[in-house]
mmCIF file of C-alpha atoms and ligand atoms in Angstrom:
data_model
loop_
_atom_site.group_PDB
_atom_site.id
_atom_site.type_symbol
_atom_site.label_atom_id
_atom_site.label_comp_id
_atom_site.label_asym_id
_atom_site.label_seq_id
_atom_site.Cartn_x
_atom_site.Cartn_y
_atom_site.Cartn_z
ATOM 1 C CA UNK V 1 -29.148 127.022 41.560
ATOM 2 C CA UNK V 2 -29.503 123.424 43.272
ATOM 3 C CA UNK V 3 -27.272 123.659 46.533
ATOM 4 C CA UNK V 4 -24.906 120.885 47.395
ATOM 5 C CA UNK V 5 -24.918 121.943 51.501
ATOM 6 C CA UNK V 6 -26.823 123.872 54.463
ATOM 7 C CA UNK V 7 -28.359 127.570 53.796
ATOM 8 C CA UNK V 8 -25.287 129.894 53.871
ATOM 9 C CA UNK V 9 -24.243 133.388 53.595
ATOM 10 C CA UNK V 10 -24.554 135.005 50.294
ATOM 11 C CA UNK V 11 -21.731 137.963 50.686
ATOM 12 C CA UNK V 12 -19.340 134.406 51.497
ATOM 13 C CA UNK V 13 -17.698 132.857 48.237
ATOM 14 C CA UNK V 14 -16.959 129.446 47.915
ATOM 15 C CA UNK V 15 -14.019 127.789 46.664
ATOM 16 C CA UNK V 16 -13.405 124.235 45.882
ATOM 17 C CA UNK V 17 -10.863 121.586 45.492
ATOM 18 C CA UNK V 18 -10.626 118.082 44.231
ATOM 19 C CA UNK V 19 -8.064 115.294 45.483
ATOM 20 C CA UNK V 20 -6.903 113.485 43.547
ATOM 21 C CA UNK V 21 -5.760 109.207 43.259
ATOM 22 C CA UNK V 22 -3.233 108.171 40.593
ATOM 23 C CA UNK V 23 -4.044 105.772 38.285
ATOM 24 C CA UNK V 24 -0.813 104.531 36.939
ATOM 25 C CA UNK V 25 2.747 106.471 36.485
ATOM 26 C CA UNK V 26 4.100 107.444 39.684
ATOM 27 C CA UNK V 27 7.413 108.882 40.510
ATOM 28 C CA UNK V 28 7.752 109.388 36.678
ATOM 29 C CA UNK V 29 6.488 113.485 36.584
ATOM 30 C CA UNK V 30 9.942 114.659 38.141
ATOM 31 C CA UNK V 31 11.850 113.278 35.406
ATOM 32 C CA UNK V 32 9.525 114.586 32.692
ATOM 33 C CA UNK V 33 7.703 111.623 32.845
ATOM 34 C CA UNK V 34 4.168 110.502 31.920
ATOM 35 C CA UNK V 35 0.966 110.307 34.519
ATOM 36 C CA UNK V 36 -2.462 108.996 34.503
ATOM 37 C CA UNK V 37 -4.491 110.847 37.660
ATOM 38 C CA UNK V 38 -7.936 111.662 38.486
ATOM 39 C CA UNK V 39 -9.507 114.406 40.529
ATOM 40 C CA UNK V 40 -12.303 112.466 43.332
ATOM 41 C CA UNK V 41 -15.441 113.311 45.073
ATOM 42 C CA UNK V 42 -13.216 113.949 47.976
ATOM 43 C CA UNK V 43 -12.663 117.727 48.129
ATOM 44 C CA UNK V 44 -11.035 120.751 50.212
ATOM 45 C CA UNK V 45 -13.817 123.629 50.311
ATOM 46 C CA UNK V 46 -12.938 127.078 51.242
ATOM 47 C CA UNK V 47 -15.732 129.244 52.362
ATOM 48 C CA UNK V 48 -14.667 132.918 53.031
ATOM 49 C CA UNK V 49 -15.254 136.471 52.693
ATOM 50 C CA UNK V 50 -12.190 138.877 51.156
ATOM 51 C CA UNK V 51 -11.426 140.870 54.083
ATOM 52 C CA UNK V 52 -8.308 143.117 55.766
ATOM 53 C CA UNK V 53 -4.753 141.788 54.971
ATOM 54 C CA UNK V 54 -4.391 138.936 56.877
ATOM 55 C CA UNK V 55 -5.437 135.302 56.013
ATOM 56 C CA UNK V 56 -7.800 133.802 58.881
ATOM 57 C CA UNK V 57 -8.499 130.009 58.296
ATOM 58 C CA UNK V 58 -9.924 127.574 60.437
ATOM 59 C CA UNK V 59 -10.365 123.882 59.457
ATOM 60 C CA UNK V 60 -12.606 121.134 60.518
ATOM 61 C CA UNK V 61 -10.387 118.533 59.659
ATOM 62 C CA UNK V 62 -7.189 119.458 60.701
ATOM 63 C CA UNK V 63 -6.528 121.450 64.114
ATOM 64 C CA UNK V 64 -6.025 125.086 65.320
ATOM 65 C CA UNK V 65 -6.575 127.974 63.220
ATOM 66 C CA UNK V 66 -3.989 130.343 61.023
ATOM 67 C CA UNK V 67 -3.736 133.769 61.056
ATOM 68 C CA UNK V 68 -1.127 135.204 57.811
ATOM 69 C CA UNK V 69 -0.342 138.769 57.843
ATOM 70 C CA UNK V 70 -0.234 140.033 54.018
ATOM 71 C CA UNK V 71 2.123 140.358 52.569
ATOM 72 C CA UNK V 72 3.747 137.116 53.964
ATOM 73 C CA UNK V 73 7.352 137.553 55.401
ATOM 74 C CA UNK V 74 9.667 134.935 57.036
ATOM 75 C CA UNK V 75 9.444 131.368 56.073
ATOM 76 C CA UNK V 76 6.212 129.489 54.816
ATOM 77 C CA UNK V 77 7.780 126.524 56.425
ATOM 78 C CA UNK V 78 7.490 127.509 60.019
ATOM 79 C CA UNK V 79 4.161 128.529 60.541
ATOM 80 C CA UNK V 80 2.239 126.386 62.752
ATOM 81 C CA UNK V 81 -0.221 124.173 62.459
ATOM 82 C CA UNK V 82 1.586 122.562 59.907
ATOM 83 C CA UNK V 83 -1.362 122.845 57.686
ATOM 84 C CA UNK V 84 -0.839 126.582 57.506
ATOM 85 C CA UNK V 85 2.251 126.048 55.924
ATOM 86 C CA UNK V 86 0.812 125.651 52.623
ATOM 87 C CA UNK V 87 -1.566 128.586 53.078
ATOM 88 C CA UNK V 88 1.249 131.004 53.877
ATOM 89 C CA UNK V 89 3.306 129.357 51.119
ATOM 90 C CA UNK V 90 0.566 130.272 48.450
ATOM 91 C CA UNK V 91 -0.426 133.583 49.497
ATOM 92 C CA UNK V 92 3.904 133.927 49.509
ATOM 93 C CA UNK V 93 3.868 132.677 45.844
ATOM 94 C CA UNK V 94 1.094 134.876 44.864
ATOM 95 C CA UNK V 95 2.415 137.907 46.803
ATOM 96 C CA UNK V 96 -1.225 138.410 48.487
ATOM 97 C CA UNK V 97 -1.817 141.650 49.971
ATOM 98 C CA UNK V 98 -5.964 141.073 50.206
ATOM 99 C CA UNK V 99 -6.790 139.049 52.816
ATOM 100 C CA UNK V 100 -9.828 136.547 53.719
ATOM 101 C CA UNK V 101 -11.421 135.295 56.774
ATOM 102 C CA UNK V 102 -12.539 131.932 56.389
ATOM 103 C CA UNK V 103 -13.220 128.251 57.049
ATOM 104 C CA UNK V 104 -12.247 125.257 55.291
ATOM 105 C CA UNK V 105 -14.064 122.041 55.574
ATOM 106 C CA UNK V 106 -12.789 119.166 53.743
ATOM 107 C CA UNK V 107 -13.129 115.143 53.297
ATOM 108 C CA UNK V 108 -10.063 114.191 52.018
ATOM 109 C CA UNK V 109 -7.782 112.020 54.680
ATOM 110 C CA UNK V 110 -4.571 113.749 55.139
ATOM 111 C CA UNK V 111 -1.297 111.966 55.311
ATOM 112 C CA UNK V 112 -3.383 109.188 52.608
ATOM 113 C CA UNK V 113 -1.725 110.146 49.411
ATOM 114 C CA UNK V 114 -4.371 111.554 48.057
ATOM 115 C CA UNK V 115 -3.170 115.138 47.634
ATOM 116 C CA UNK V 116 -4.908 116.817 50.408
ATOM 117 C CA UNK V 117 -1.676 119.185 50.512
ATOM 118 C CA UNK V 118 -2.167 120.069 46.498
ATOM 119 C CA UNK V 119 -6.025 120.959 46.646
ATOM 120 C CA UNK V 120 -5.491 123.013 49.453
ATOM 121 C CA UNK V 121 -2.994 124.945 47.805
ATOM 122 C CA UNK V 122 -5.384 125.463 44.959
ATOM 123 C CA UNK V 123 -8.292 126.175 47.035
ATOM 124 C CA UNK V 124 -6.556 129.237 48.602
ATOM 125 C CA UNK V 125 -5.237 130.030 45.033
ATOM 126 C CA UNK V 126 -8.395 130.462 44.014
ATOM 127 C CA UNK V 127 -9.873 131.964 47.286
ATOM 128 C CA UNK V 128 -6.791 134.706 46.994
ATOM 129 C CA UNK V 129 -7.836 135.498 43.189
ATOM 130 C CA UNK V 130 -5.732 133.288 41.487
ATOM 131 C CA UNK V 131 -6.451 134.489 37.832
ATOM 132 C CA UNK V 132 -4.712 132.217 35.377
ATOM 133 C CA UNK V 133 -4.433 128.851 33.612
ATOM 134 C CA UNK V 134 -4.552 125.543 34.494
ATOM 135 C CA UNK V 135 -0.770 125.102 34.309
ATOM 136 C CA UNK V 136 0.013 128.434 35.664
ATOM 137 C CA UNK V 137 -2.040 127.664 38.238
ATOM 138 C CA UNK V 138 -0.189 124.191 39.157
ATOM 139 C CA UNK V 139 2.796 125.329 38.723
ATOM 140 C CA UNK V 140 2.339 128.595 41.622
ATOM 141 C CA UNK V 141 0.911 125.718 43.321
ATOM 142 C CA UNK V 142 3.884 123.263 43.223
ATOM 143 C CA UNK V 143 6.357 126.175 43.707
ATOM 144 C CA UNK V 144 3.695 126.520 47.271
ATOM 145 C CA UNK V 145 4.568 122.770 48.165
ATOM 146 C CA UNK V 146 8.095 122.986 47.868
ATOM 147 C CA UNK V 147 8.439 125.815 50.052
ATOM 148 C CA UNK V 148 5.962 124.503 52.965
ATOM 149 C CA UNK V 149 7.476 121.595 52.716
ATOM 150 C CA UNK V 150 11.179 121.252 51.435
ATOM 151 C CA UNK V 151 10.230 117.921 49.181
ATOM 152 C CA UNK V 152 11.085 118.407 45.822
ATOM 153 C CA UNK V 153 7.833 116.941 44.126
ATOM 154 C CA UNK V 154 6.859 116.727 40.804
ATOM 155 C CA UNK V 155 3.812 118.676 39.382
ATOM 156 C CA UNK V 156 1.095 115.582 38.950
ATOM 157 C CA UNK V 157 -0.710 116.253 41.693
ATOM 158 C CA UNK V 158 -1.127 120.110 41.018
ATOM 159 C CA UNK V 159 -1.830 120.085 37.580
ATOM 160 C CA UNK V 160 -4.485 117.168 37.814
ATOM 161 C CA UNK V 161 -6.017 119.547 40.283
ATOM 162 C CA UNK V 162 -6.165 122.435 38.450
ATOM 163 C CA UNK V 163 -6.987 120.598 34.911
ATOM 164 C CA UNK V 164 -9.244 118.291 36.149
ATOM 165 C CA UNK V 165 -12.744 117.700 34.019
ATOM 166 C CA UNK V 166 -15.670 115.532 35.066
ATOM 167 C CA UNK V 167 -15.796 112.016 34.107
ATOM 168 C CA UNK V 168 -12.501 111.903 32.939
ATOM 169 C CA UNK V 169 -8.813 110.875 33.444
ATOM 170 C CA UNK V 170 -6.224 113.230 32.902
ATOM 171 C CA UNK V 171 -2.872 111.767 31.358
ATOM 172 C CA UNK V 172 -0.617 114.479 31.374
ATOM 173 C CA UNK V 173 3.179 114.875 30.047
ATOM 174 C CA UNK V 174 5.144 116.522 32.723
ATOM 175 C CA UNK V 175 7.408 117.540 30.551
ATOM 176 C CA UNK V 176 5.667 119.180 27.948
ATOM 177 C CA UNK V 177 2.384 119.960 30.545
ATOM 178 C CA UNK V 178 -0.164 119.123 28.046
ATOM 179 C CA UNK V 179 -3.031 117.446 29.394
ATOM 180 C CA UNK V 180 -5.316 114.340 26.904
ATOM 181 C CA UNK V 181 -8.711 113.703 29.447
ATOM 182 C CA UNK V 182 -9.386 109.852 28.586
ATOM 183 C CA UNK V 183 -13.091 109.129 29.884
ATOM 184 C CA UNK V 184 -13.142 106.680 32.845
ATOM 185 C CA UNK V 185 -15.796 104.190 31.557
ATOM 186 C CA UNK V 186 -19.088 103.782 33.416
ATOM 187 C CA UNK V 187 -18.392 100.200 33.587
ATOM 188 C CA UNK V 188 -15.243 100.334 35.706
ATOM 189 C CA UNK V 189 -15.428 101.190 39.379
ATOM 190 C CA UNK V 190 -12.131 103.080 40.237
ATOM 191 C CA UNK V 191 -11.800 101.659 44.198
ATOM 192 C CA UNK V 192 -9.112 103.032 46.764
ATOM 193 C CA UNK V 193 -8.208 101.352 50.128
ATOM 194 C CA UNK V 194 -6.135 103.496 52.446
ATOM 195 C CA UNK V 195 -3.498 100.894 54.418
ATOM 196 C CA UNK V 196 -1.559 103.583 56.235
ATOM 197 C CA UNK V 197 -0.649 107.291 57.096
ATOM 198 C CA UNK V 198 2.622 109.151 55.979
ATOM 199 C CA UNK V 199 4.101 111.975 55.156
ATOM 200 C CA UNK V 200 6.997 112.418 52.355
ATOM 201 C CA UNK V 201 8.354 115.096 54.410
ATOM 202 C CA UNK V 202 11.496 113.250 56.073
ATOM 203 C CA UNK V 203 10.863 110.097 53.755
ATOM 204 C CA UNK V 204 13.018 108.735 51.151
ATOM 205 C CA UNK V 205 11.075 110.592 48.057
ATOM 206 C CA UNK V 206 13.814 113.106 47.782
ATOM 207 C CA UNK V 207 16.615 110.203 47.654
ATOM 208 C CA UNK V 208 14.300 108.901 44.913
ATOM 209 C CA UNK V 209 14.778 112.105 43.049
ATOM 210 C CA UNK V 210 18.343 112.209 43.602
ATOM 211 C CA UNK V 211 18.442 108.939 42.454
ATOM 212 C CA UNK V 212 16.988 109.540 39.195
ATOM 213 C CA UNK V 213 19.001 112.651 38.711
ATOM 214 C CA UNK V 214 21.516 110.368 39.104
ATOM 215 C CA UNK V 215 20.614 107.899 36.314
ATOM 216 C CA UNK V 216 19.970 110.402 33.968
ATOM 217 C CA UNK V 217 23.422 111.489 33.811
ATOM 218 C CA UNK V 218 24.601 108.731 32.640
ATOM 219 C CA UNK V 219 21.476 108.057 30.604
ATOM 220 C CA UNK V 220 20.244 111.701 29.524
ATOM 221 C CA UNK V 221 16.551 112.289 29.855
ATOM 222 C CA UNK V 222 14.821 109.409 30.976
ATOM 223 C CA UNK V 223 11.442 110.217 29.236
ATOM 224 C CA UNK V 224 12.869 109.256 25.725
ATOM 225 C CA UNK V 225 15.601 106.462 27.034
ATOM 226 C CA UNK V 226 14.411 103.412 26.187
ATOM 227 C CA UNK V 227 14.985 99.722 28.295
ATOM 228 C CA UNK V 228 17.576 99.134 25.997
ATOM 229 C CA UNK V 229 19.445 102.241 27.346
ATOM 230 C CA UNK V 230 18.873 100.922 30.856
ATOM 231 C CA UNK V 231 20.599 97.468 30.003
ATOM 232 C CA UNK V 232 23.115 99.155 27.988
ATOM 233 C CA UNK V 233 24.782 100.997 30.830
ATOM 234 C CA UNK V 234 23.920 98.369 33.374
ATOM 235 C CA UNK V 235 26.041 96.119 30.963
ATOM 236 C CA UNK V 236 28.806 98.327 31.005
ATOM 237 C CA UNK V 237 28.647 99.576 34.721
ATOM 238 C CA UNK V 238 28.415 102.961 33.671
ATOM 239 C CA UNK V 239 25.829 103.653 36.861
ATOM 240 C CA UNK V 240 25.517 101.816 39.749
ATOM 241 C CA UNK V 241 22.814 99.022 40.239
ATOM 242 C CA UNK V 242 20.130 101.088 42.231
ATOM 243 C CA UNK V 243 19.983 103.882 39.750
ATOM 244 C CA UNK V 244 20.079 101.399 37.551
ATOM 245 C CA UNK V 245 16.565 100.025 38.993
ATOM 246 C CA UNK V 246 15.600 103.629 39.222
ATOM 247 C CA UNK V 247 15.993 104.105 35.810
ATOM 248 C CA UNK V 248 14.635 100.845 34.952
ATOM 249 C CA UNK V 249 10.697 101.597 36.914
ATOM 250 C CA UNK V 250 10.268 105.143 34.978
ATOM 251 C CA UNK V 251 11.651 103.976 32.090
ATOM 252 C CA UNK V 252 9.118 101.151 31.725
ATOM 253 C CA UNK V 253 6.170 103.273 34.044
ATOM 254 C CA UNK V 254 5.931 105.619 31.324
ATOM 255 C CA UNK V 255 5.646 102.558 28.394
ATOM 256 C CA UNK V 256 2.729 101.327 30.842
ATOM 257 C CA UNK V 257 1.516 104.392 31.113
ATOM 258 C CA UNK V 258 0.593 105.113 27.528
ATOM 259 C CA UNK V 259 -0.341 101.405 26.725
ATOM 260 C CA UNK V 260 -3.110 101.802 30.431
ATOM 261 C CA UNK V 261 -4.584 104.947 28.639
ATOM 262 C CA UNK V 262 -5.069 102.720 25.248
ATOM 263 C CA UNK V 263 -6.430 99.657 27.378
ATOM 264 C CA UNK V 264 -8.850 102.450 29.184
ATOM 265 C CA UNK V 265 -9.367 104.426 25.884
ATOM 266 C CA UNK V 266 -10.684 100.891 24.045
ATOM 267 C CA UNK V 267 -12.281 99.254 27.067
ATOM 268 C CA UNK V 268 -9.638 96.434 27.760
ATOM 269 C CA UNK V 269 -10.654 96.337 31.240
ATOM 270 C CA UNK V 270 -8.333 93.551 31.520
ATOM 271 C CA UNK V 271 -5.352 95.034 30.020
ATOM 272 C CA UNK V 272 -5.667 97.945 32.048
ATOM 273 C CA UNK V 273 -5.752 95.790 35.505
ATOM 274 C CA UNK V 274 -2.487 93.695 34.559
ATOM 275 C CA UNK V 275 -0.413 97.049 33.565
ATOM 276 C CA UNK V 276 -1.475 98.605 37.497
ATOM 277 C CA UNK V 277 -0.472 95.171 38.881
ATOM 278 C CA UNK V 278 2.998 95.329 36.928
ATOM 279 C CA UNK V 279 3.191 99.131 38.083
ATOM 280 C CA UNK V 280 3.004 97.840 41.721
ATOM 281 C CA UNK V 281 5.670 95.384 40.993
ATOM 282 C CA UNK V 282 8.178 97.714 39.642
ATOM 283 C CA UNK V 283 7.353 100.416 42.022
ATOM 284 C CA UNK V 284 7.722 97.458 45.115
ATOM 285 C CA UNK V 285 11.312 95.828 43.100
ATOM 286 C CA UNK V 286 13.129 98.670 41.270
ATOM 287 C CA UNK V 287 11.780 101.882 42.874
ATOM 288 C CA UNK V 288 11.665 100.548 46.671
ATOM 289 C CA UNK V 289 8.579 102.988 47.575
ATOM 290 C CA UNK V 290 6.022 100.222 48.133
ATOM 291 C CA UNK V 291 5.829 98.734 51.881
ATOM 292 C CA UNK V 292 4.615 95.243 53.267
ATOM 293 C CA UNK V 293 1.196 96.645 54.142
ATOM 294 C CA UNK V 294 0.689 97.664 51.137
ATOM 295 C CA UNK V 295 1.642 94.686 48.959
ATOM 296 C CA UNK V 296 -0.434 92.860 51.450
ATOM 297 C CA UNK V 297 -3.405 94.925 50.265
ATOM 298 C CA UNK V 298 -2.571 95.339 46.739
ATOM 299 C CA UNK V 299 -2.349 91.109 46.387
ATOM 300 C CA UNK V 300 -5.352 90.738 48.540
ATOM 301 C CA UNK V 301 -7.571 93.303 46.001
ATOM 302 C CA UNK V 302 -5.856 91.845 42.966
ATOM 303 C CA UNK V 303 -6.916 88.113 44.022
ATOM 304 C CA UNK V 304 -10.406 89.536 44.485
ATOM 305 C CA UNK V 305 -12.806 88.180 41.458
ATOM 306 C CA UNK V 306 -13.922 91.075 39.884
ATOM 307 C CA UNK V 307 -10.662 92.722 40.197
ATOM 308 C CA UNK V 308 -8.730 93.833 37.037
ATOM 309 C CA UNK V 309 -5.872 95.455 39.230
ATOM 310 C CA UNK V 310 -4.296 96.776 41.709
ATOM 311 C CA UNK V 311 -1.280 98.522 42.861
ATOM 312 C CA UNK V 312 0.117 101.368 45.331
ATOM 313 C CA UNK V 313 -0.854 104.962 44.136
ATOM 314 C CA UNK V 314 1.295 108.140 44.393
ATOM 315 C CA UNK V 315 4.648 108.919 46.407
ATOM 316 C CA UNK V 316 4.339 105.648 48.592
ATOM 317 C CA UNK V 317 5.866 104.492 51.777
ATOM 318 C CA UNK V 318 2.085 104.297 52.590
ATOM 319 C CA UNK V 319 -0.677 106.043 52.074
ATOM 320 C CA UNK V 320 -3.827 104.302 49.740
ATOM 321 C CA UNK V 321 -3.554 101.993 47.035
ATOM 322 C CA UNK V 322 -6.188 102.115 44.219
ATOM 323 C CA UNK V 323 -7.924 98.967 42.011
ATOM 324 C CA UNK V 324 -9.942 98.615 39.219
ATOM 325 C CA UNK V 325 -13.464 96.773 39.488
ATOM 326 C CA UNK V 326 -16.610 95.505 37.702
ATOM 327 C CA UNK V 327 -19.068 97.839 38.625
ATOM 328 C CA UNK V 328 -20.241 96.710 42.576
ATOM 329 C CA UNK V 329 -16.966 94.304 43.326
ATOM 330 C CA UNK V 330 -16.916 94.278 46.884
ATOM 331 C CA UNK V 331 -13.055 95.234 47.715
ATOM 332 C CA UNK V 332 -12.877 96.253 51.499
ATOM 333 C CA UNK V 333 -12.105 99.992 49.543
ATOM 334 C CA UNK V 334 -14.271 102.436 48.416
ATOM 335 C CA UNK V 335 -15.361 103.884 44.777
ATOM 336 C CA UNK V 336 -14.083 106.972 43.806
ATOM 337 C CA UNK V 337 -15.377 109.162 41.113
ATOM 338 C CA UNK V 338 -13.722 111.162 38.303
ATOM 339 C CA UNK V 339 -14.519 114.622 39.195
ATOM 340 C CA UNK V 340 -14.018 118.522 37.776
ATOM 341 C CA UNK V 341 -10.518 120.237 39.211
ATOM 342 C CA UNK V 342 -10.750 123.179 41.460
ATOM 343 C CA UNK V 343 -13.698 125.956 40.833
ATOM 344 C CA UNK V 344 -14.913 128.623 42.534
ATOM 345 C CA UNK V 345 -18.998 127.644 43.378
HETATM 346 C C1 GLA W 1 4.095 112.645 45.320
HETATM 347 C C2 GLA W 1 4.157 114.249 44.779
HETATM 348 C C3 GLA W 1 4.389 113.594 43.056
HETATM 349 C C4 GLA W 1 4.693 112.468 42.339
HETATM 350 C C5 GLA W 1 4.236 111.079 43.155
HETATM 351 C C6 GLA W 1 4.419 109.770 42.903
HETATM 352 O O1 GLA W 1 1.982 112.352 45.270
HETATM 353 O O2 GLA W 1 3.513 115.127 44.721
HETATM 354 O O3 GLA W 1 4.376 114.987 42.664
HETATM 355 O O4 GLA W 1 5.682 112.147 42.587
HETATM 356 O O5 GLA W 1 4.246 111.376 44.648
HETATM 357 O O6 GLA W 1 4.030 109.926 41.778
#
């Protein structure tokens, strides 16, 4: 079997979980909407041996070691160093009693909106022997994320990382949790550009979730609302103007995700790019999750010859932008390729 690393001890097992970039469909997952991410060729790998009744992990990327006695007792959100919270929360979620000792390596930048935490959760789950479907893994990892951070995130990141298949982006209906695989064309570069570190802990992410819930009290499920429905509640003043804008983003973003997936499948890169840029404007103007630095990066990228479109990606308030471009276009970012989801090596 070809090896993609240095020679290693055959008694040790390895699991690998990729990061993800969201091509379009942000802040739609927690209202059961549509998202269109892809797993990328940046990953977190755990090399380990099953041993004892503790999870002992060191990390090349983050400081400190963690040593978590099993079964997990106490609040995972208080574990130090902080990356250990995801490990403890996942072990707790699985009710793990058999431990492991190992080492984490990762080239997913943390705090960049590329789902390093969801990758860690999914990798830890497999290392601890998780046995179930991709959806079950994503749901367990989402609960672990909530326990570790207290942020009420949706399921996009974990489901992309658990379910992705090589060469494809993943169209997810976050209500049914149905997944459709859409090939990413070879004649299209997907480019990611880092803008600024951020954390969703203590950000306005939870406020956005609450604002969408408020909109749903007036409109019913946003996933089945139309732009006319949103205009109607606004005209009747049945919903405050801020929640109207949040609802308008979600409703129009769901429509853009479908149109984008169709454009990508049809090879219409120009229309796909137009939809990405429209998505960015909606996140900037209606959802208030962009920043001036992200806006500037998107504008620069979108104005570059060969670039079809660009947008902020993920939770926002910093992180990365994503662009699609003709192959080889110099964009200042790095090209990412669609890879398979979490797996044992
Ligand atoms: C973060 C969350 C996801 C999703 C995005 C925004 O990545 O973890 O669930 O809500 O933000 O689309």
